[in-house]
PDB file of C-alpha atoms in Angstrom:
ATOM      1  CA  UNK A   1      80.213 -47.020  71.093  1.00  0.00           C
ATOM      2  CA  UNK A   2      83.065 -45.407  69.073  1.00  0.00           C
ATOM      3  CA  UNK A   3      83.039 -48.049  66.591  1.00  0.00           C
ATOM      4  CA  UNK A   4      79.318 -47.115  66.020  1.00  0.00           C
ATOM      5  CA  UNK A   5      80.525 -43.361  65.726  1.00  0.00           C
ATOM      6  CA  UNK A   6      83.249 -44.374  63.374  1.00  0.00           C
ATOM      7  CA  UNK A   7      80.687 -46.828  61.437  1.00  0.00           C
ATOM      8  CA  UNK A   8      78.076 -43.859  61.394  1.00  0.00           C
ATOM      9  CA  UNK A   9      80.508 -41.549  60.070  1.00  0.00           C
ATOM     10  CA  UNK A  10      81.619 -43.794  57.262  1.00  0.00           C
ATOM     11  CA  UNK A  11      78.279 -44.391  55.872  1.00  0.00           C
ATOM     12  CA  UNK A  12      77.470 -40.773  55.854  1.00  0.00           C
ATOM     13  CA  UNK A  13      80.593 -39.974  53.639  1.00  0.00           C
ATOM     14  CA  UNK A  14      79.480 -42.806  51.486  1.00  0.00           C
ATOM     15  CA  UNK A  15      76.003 -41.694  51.215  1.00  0.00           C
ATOM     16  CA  UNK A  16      76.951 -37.729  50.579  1.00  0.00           C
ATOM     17  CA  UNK A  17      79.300 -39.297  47.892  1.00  0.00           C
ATOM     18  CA  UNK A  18      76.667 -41.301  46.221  1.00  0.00           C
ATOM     19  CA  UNK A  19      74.321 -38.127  46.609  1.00  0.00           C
ATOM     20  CA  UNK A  20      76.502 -35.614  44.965  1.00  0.00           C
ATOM     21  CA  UNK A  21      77.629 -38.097  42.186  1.00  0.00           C
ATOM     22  CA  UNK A  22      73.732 -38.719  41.284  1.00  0.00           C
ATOM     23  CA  UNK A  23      73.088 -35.042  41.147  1.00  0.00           C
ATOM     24  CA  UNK A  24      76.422 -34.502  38.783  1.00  0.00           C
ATOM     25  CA  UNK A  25      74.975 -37.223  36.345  1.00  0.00           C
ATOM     26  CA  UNK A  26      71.462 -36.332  36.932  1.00  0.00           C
ATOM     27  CA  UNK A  27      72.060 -31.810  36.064  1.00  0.00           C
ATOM     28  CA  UNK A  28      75.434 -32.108  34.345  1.00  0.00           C
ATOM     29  CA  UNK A  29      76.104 -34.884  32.528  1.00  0.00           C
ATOM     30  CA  UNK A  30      72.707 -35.593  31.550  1.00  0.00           C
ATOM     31  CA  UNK A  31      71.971 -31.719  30.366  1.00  0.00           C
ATOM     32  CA  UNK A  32      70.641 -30.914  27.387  1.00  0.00           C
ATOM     33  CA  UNK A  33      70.439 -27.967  26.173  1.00  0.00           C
ATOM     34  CA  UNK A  34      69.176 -25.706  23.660  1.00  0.00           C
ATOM     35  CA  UNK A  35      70.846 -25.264  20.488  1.00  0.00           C
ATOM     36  CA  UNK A  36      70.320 -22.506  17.977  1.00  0.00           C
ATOM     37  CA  UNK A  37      71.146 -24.909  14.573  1.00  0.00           C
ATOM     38  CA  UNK A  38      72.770 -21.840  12.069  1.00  0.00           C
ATOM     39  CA  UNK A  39      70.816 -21.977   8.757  1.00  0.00           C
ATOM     40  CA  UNK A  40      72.605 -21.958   5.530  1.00  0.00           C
ATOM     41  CA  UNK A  41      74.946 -24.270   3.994  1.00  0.00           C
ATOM     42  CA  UNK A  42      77.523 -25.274   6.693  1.00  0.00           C
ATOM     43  CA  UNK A  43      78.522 -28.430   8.573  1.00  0.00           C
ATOM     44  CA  UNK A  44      78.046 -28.061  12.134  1.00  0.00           C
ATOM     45  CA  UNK A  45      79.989 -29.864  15.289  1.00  0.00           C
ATOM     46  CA  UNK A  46      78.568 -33.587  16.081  1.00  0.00           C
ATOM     47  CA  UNK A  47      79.985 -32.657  20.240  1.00  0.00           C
ATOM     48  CA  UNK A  48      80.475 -30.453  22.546  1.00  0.00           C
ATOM     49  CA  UNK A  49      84.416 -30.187  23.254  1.00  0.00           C
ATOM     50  CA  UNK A  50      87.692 -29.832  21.885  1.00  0.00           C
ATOM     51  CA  UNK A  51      88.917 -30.177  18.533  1.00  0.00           C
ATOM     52  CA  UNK A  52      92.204 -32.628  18.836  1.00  0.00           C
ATOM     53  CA  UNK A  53      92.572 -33.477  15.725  1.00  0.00           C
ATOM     54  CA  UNK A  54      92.295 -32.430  11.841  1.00  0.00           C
ATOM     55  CA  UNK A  55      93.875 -34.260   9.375  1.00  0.00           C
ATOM     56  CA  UNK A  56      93.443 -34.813   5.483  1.00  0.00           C
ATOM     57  CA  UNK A  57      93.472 -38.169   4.226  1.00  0.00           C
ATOM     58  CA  UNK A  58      93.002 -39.566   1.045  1.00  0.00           C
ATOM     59  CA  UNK A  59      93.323 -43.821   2.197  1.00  0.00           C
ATOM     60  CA  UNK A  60      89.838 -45.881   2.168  1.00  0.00           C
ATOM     61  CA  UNK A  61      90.216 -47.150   5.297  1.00  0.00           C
ATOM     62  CA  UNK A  62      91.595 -44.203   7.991  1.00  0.00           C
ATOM     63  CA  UNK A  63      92.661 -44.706  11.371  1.00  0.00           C
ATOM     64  CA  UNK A  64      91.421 -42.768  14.642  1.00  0.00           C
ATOM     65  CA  UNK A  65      93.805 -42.299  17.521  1.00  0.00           C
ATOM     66  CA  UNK A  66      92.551 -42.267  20.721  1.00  0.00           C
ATOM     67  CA  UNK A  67      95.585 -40.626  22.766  1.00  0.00           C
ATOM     68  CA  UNK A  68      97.377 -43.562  24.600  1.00  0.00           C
ATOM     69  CA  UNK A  69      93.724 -45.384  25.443  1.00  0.00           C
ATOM     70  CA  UNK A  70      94.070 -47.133  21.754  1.00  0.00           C
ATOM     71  CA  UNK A  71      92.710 -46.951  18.135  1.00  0.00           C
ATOM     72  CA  UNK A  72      89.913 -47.392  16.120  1.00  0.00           C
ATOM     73  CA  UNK A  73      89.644 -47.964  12.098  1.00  0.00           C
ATOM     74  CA  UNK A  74      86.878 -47.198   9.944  1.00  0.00           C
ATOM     75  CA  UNK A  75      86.059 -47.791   6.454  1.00  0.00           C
ATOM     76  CA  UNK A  76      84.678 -44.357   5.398  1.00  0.00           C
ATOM     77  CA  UNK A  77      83.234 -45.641   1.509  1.00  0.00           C
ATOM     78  CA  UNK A  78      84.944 -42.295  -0.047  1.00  0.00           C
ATOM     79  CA  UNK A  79      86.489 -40.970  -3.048  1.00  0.00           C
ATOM     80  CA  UNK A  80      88.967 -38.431  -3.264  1.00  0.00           C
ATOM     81  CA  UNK A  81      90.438 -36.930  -0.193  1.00  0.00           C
ATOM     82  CA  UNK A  82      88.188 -35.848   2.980  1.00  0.00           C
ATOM     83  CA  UNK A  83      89.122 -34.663   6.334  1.00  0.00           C
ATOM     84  CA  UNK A  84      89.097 -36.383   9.512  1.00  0.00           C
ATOM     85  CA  UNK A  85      88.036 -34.277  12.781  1.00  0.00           C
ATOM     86  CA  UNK A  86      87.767 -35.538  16.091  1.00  0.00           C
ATOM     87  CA  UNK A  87      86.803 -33.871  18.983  1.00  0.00           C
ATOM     88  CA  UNK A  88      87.665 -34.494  22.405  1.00  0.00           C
ATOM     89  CA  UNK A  89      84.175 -34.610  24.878  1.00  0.00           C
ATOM     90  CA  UNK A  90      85.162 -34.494  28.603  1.00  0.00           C
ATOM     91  CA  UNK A  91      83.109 -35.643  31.306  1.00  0.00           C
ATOM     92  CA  UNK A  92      82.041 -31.799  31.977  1.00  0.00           C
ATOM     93  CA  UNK A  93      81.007 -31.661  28.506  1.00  0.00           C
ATOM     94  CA  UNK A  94      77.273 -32.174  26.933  1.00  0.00           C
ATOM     95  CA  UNK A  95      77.455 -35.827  26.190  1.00  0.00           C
ATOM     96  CA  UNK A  96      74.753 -35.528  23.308  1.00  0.00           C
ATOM     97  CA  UNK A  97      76.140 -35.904  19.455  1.00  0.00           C
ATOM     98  CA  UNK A  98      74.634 -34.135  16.515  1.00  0.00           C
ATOM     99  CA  UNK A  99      74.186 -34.733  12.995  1.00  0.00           C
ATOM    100  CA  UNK A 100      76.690 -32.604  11.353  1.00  0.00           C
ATOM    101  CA  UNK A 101      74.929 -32.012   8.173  1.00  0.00           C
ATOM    102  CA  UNK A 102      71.359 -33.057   6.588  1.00  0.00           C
ATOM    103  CA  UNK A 103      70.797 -36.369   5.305  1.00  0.00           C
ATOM    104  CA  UNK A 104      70.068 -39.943   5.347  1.00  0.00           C
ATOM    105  CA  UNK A 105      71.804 -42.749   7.284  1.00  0.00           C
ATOM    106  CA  UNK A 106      72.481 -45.137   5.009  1.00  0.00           C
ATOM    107  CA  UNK A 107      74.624 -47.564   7.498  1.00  0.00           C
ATOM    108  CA  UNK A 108      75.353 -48.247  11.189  1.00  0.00           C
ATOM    109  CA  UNK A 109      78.412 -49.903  11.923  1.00  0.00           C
ATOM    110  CA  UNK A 110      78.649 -50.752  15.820  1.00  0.00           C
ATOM    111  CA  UNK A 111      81.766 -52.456  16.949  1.00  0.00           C
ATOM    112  CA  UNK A 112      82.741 -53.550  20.607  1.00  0.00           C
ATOM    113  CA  UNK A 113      85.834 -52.728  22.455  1.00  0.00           C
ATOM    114  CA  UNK A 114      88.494 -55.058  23.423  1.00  0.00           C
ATOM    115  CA  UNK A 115      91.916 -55.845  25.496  1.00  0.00           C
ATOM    116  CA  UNK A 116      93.836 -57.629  23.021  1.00  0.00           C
ATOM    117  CA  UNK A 117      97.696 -56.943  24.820  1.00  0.00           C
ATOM    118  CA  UNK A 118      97.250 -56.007  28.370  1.00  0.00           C
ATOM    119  CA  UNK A 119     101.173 -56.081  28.231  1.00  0.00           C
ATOM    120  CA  UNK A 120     101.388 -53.057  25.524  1.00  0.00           C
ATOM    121  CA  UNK A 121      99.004 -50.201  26.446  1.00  0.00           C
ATOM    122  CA  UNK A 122     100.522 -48.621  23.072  1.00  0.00           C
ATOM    123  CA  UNK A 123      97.609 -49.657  20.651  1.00  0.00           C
ATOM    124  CA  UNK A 124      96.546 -52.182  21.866  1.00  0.00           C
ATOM    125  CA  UNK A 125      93.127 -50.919  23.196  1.00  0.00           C
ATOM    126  CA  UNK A 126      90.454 -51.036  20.310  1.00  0.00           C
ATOM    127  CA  UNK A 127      87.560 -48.927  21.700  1.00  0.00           C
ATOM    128  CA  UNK A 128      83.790 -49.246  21.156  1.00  0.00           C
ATOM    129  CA  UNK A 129      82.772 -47.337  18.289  1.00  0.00           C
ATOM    130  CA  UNK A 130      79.981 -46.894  16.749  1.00  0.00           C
ATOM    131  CA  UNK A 131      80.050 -45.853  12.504  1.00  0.00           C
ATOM    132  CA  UNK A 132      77.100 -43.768  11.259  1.00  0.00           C
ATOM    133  CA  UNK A 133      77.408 -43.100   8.126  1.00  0.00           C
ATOM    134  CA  UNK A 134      74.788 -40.536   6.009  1.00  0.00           C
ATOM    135  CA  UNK A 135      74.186 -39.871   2.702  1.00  0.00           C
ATOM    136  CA  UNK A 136      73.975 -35.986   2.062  1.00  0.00           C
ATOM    137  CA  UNK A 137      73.825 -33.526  -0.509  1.00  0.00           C
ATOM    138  CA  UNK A 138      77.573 -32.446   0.026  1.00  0.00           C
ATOM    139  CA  UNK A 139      78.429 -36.434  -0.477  1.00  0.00           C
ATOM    140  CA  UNK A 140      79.217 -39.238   2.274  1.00  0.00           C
ATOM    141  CA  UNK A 141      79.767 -37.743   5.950  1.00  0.00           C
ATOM    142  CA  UNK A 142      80.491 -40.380   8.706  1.00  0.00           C
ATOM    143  CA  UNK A 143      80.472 -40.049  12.412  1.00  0.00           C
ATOM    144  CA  UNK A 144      82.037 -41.929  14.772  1.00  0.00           C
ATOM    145  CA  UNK A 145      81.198 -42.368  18.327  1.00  0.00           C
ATOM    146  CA  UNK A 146      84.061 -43.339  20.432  1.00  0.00           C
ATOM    147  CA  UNK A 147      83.138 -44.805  23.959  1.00  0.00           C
ATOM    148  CA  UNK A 148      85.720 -44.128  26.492  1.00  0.00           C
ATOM    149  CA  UNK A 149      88.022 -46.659  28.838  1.00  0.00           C
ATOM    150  CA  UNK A 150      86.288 -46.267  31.854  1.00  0.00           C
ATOM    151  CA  UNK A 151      82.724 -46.341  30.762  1.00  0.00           C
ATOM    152  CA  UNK A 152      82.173 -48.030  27.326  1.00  0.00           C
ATOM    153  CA  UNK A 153      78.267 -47.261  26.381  1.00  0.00           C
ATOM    154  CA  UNK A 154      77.212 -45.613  23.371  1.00  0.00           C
ATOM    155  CA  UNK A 155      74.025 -44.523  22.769  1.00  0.00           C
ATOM    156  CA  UNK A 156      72.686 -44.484  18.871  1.00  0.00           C
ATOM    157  CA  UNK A 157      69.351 -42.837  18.074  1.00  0.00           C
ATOM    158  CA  UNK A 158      69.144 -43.285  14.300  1.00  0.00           C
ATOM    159  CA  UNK A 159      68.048 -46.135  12.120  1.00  0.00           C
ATOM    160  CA  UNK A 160      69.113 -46.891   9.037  1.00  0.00           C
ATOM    161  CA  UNK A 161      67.092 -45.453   6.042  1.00  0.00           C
ATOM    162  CA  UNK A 162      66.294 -42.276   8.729  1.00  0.00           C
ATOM    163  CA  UNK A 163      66.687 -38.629   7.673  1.00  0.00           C
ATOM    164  CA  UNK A 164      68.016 -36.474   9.837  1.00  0.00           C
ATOM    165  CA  UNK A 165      68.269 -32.565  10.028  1.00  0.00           C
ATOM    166  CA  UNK A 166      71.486 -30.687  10.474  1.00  0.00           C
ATOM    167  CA  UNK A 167      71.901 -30.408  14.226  1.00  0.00           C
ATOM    168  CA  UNK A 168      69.480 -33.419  15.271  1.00  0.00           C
ATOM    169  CA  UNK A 169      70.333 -35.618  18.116  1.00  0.00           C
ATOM    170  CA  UNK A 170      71.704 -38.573  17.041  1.00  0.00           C
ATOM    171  CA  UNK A 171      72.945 -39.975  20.110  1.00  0.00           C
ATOM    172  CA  UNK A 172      75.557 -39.962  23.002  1.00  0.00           C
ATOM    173  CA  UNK A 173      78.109 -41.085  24.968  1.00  0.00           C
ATOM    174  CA  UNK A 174      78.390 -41.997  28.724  1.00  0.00           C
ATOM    175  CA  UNK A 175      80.904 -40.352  30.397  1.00  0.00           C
ATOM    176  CA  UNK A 176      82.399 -38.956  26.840  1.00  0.00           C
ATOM    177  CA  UNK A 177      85.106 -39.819  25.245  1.00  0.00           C
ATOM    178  CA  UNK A 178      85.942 -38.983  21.464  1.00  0.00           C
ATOM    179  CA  UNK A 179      83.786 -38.215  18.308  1.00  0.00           C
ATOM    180  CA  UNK A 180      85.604 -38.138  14.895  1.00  0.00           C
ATOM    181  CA  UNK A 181      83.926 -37.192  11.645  1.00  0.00           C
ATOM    182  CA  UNK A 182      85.011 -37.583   8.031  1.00  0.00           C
ATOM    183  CA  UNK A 183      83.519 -35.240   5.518  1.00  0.00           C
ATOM    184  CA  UNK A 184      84.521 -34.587   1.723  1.00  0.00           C
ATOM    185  CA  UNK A 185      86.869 -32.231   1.186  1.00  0.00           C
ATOM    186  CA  UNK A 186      86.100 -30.934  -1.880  1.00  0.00           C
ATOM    187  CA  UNK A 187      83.619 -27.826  -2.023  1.00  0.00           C
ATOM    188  CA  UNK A 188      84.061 -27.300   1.571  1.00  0.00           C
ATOM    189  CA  UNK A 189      86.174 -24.619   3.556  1.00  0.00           C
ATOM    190  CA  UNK A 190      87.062 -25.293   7.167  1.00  0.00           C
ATOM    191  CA  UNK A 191      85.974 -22.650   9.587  1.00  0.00           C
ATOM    192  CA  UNK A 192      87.464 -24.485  12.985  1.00  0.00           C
ATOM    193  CA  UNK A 193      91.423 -24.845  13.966  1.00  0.00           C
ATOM    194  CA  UNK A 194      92.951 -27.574  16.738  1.00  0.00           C
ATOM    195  CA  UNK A 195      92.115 -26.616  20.323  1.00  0.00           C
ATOM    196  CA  UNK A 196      89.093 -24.810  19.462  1.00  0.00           C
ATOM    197  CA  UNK A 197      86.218 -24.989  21.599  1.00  0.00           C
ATOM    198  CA  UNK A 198      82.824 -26.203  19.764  1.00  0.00           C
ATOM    199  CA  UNK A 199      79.251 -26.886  20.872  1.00  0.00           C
ATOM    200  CA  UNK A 200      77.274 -29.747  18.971  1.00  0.00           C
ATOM    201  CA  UNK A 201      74.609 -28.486  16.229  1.00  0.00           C
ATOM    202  CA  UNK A 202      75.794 -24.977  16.584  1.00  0.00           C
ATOM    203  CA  UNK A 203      79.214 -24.817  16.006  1.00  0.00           C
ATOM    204  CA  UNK A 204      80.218 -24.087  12.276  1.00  0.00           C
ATOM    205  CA  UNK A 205      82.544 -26.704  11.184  1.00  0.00           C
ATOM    206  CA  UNK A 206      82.784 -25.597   7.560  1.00  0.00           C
ATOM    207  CA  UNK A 207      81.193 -23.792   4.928  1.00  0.00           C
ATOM    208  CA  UNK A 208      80.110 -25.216   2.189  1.00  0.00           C
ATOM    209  CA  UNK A 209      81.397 -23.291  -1.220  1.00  0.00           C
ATOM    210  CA  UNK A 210      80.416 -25.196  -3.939  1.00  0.00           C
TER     211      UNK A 210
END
């Protein structure tokens, strides 16, 4: 009888678990809402979260750090120097991305995540990312969508040879993770510092001053 009780009470706590983690996913991870897209000419967030990163590089091929978790390197096709922006997305965070700025997507580069060293943490973790790069008026913008360690699924909505509108959905990310963006430095003027807090398709990421 008291192993019953015991058995009873276990698979209560299990199912109250598995209820209250479906209604998290269900009403907070899987929110999505409303976003009031500012007009004019400015690049907007691709993510909801935190700005860890912003860094100008000039190199053709640039190099993402993902904390501890690993790296990622993408070809970004640009000339002169650009910035590189990543943004942090926690689980609490609206998991949808964003186009940053109008355009069309002239590539999708998806590439799956690996253990090459279990031995050396430091690296050696190449995480599933997915390249999107568009062709826009202010010249090539790519976004990256970084899938995290725990659950590596990314979500792409665009095809190539698809326009997009500043602010459009473009994808997400289960469980979020990272998304990095690399936009032309020249003619722009960055409105956003690191540990700011931005919301995807509203957030002003830069002005455009050409």
């Amino acid at each position: 009888m008291v192993v019953l009780i015991v058995l009873g009470w276990i698979l209560g706590i299990f199912l109250l678990l598995g209820t209250l983690f479906f209604l998290f996913y269900r009403f907070v991870f899987l929110r999505d809402p409303e976003r009031n897209i500012p007009p004019g000419n400015v690049v907007v967030s691709p993510a909801d979260g935190k700005i860890i990163q912003i860094t100008e590089i000039s190199a053709k091929t640039a190099q993402v750090r993902k904390g501890w978790l690993g790296k990622v390197l993408i070809s970004p096709l640009f000339n002169g120097h650009c910035y590189l922006i990543s943004i942090f997305m926690s689980p609490l965070d609206v998991h949808i991305n964003r186009a940053p700025v109008g355009g069309n997507a002239a590539s999708i580069k998806y590439n799956r995540g690996s253990f090459f060293n279990a031995g050396n943490l430091e690296g050696s973790f190449s995480n599933e990312n997915n390249q999107i790069l568009f062709h826009t008026a202010i010249g090539n913008v790519l976004v990256v969508q970084i899938a995290g360690f725990l659950a590596r699924r990314i979500e792409c909505w665009v095809k190539i040879n698809q326009k997009v509108n500043k602010g459009e959905k473009i994808g997400m990310i289960n469980l979020g993770s990272q998304v990095s963006m690399l936009v032309p430095k020249r003619g722009l003027r960055l409105n956003v510092s690191i540990g700011e807090r931005v919301k995807g398709g509203e957030s002003v990421i830069a002005h455009v001053v050409r």
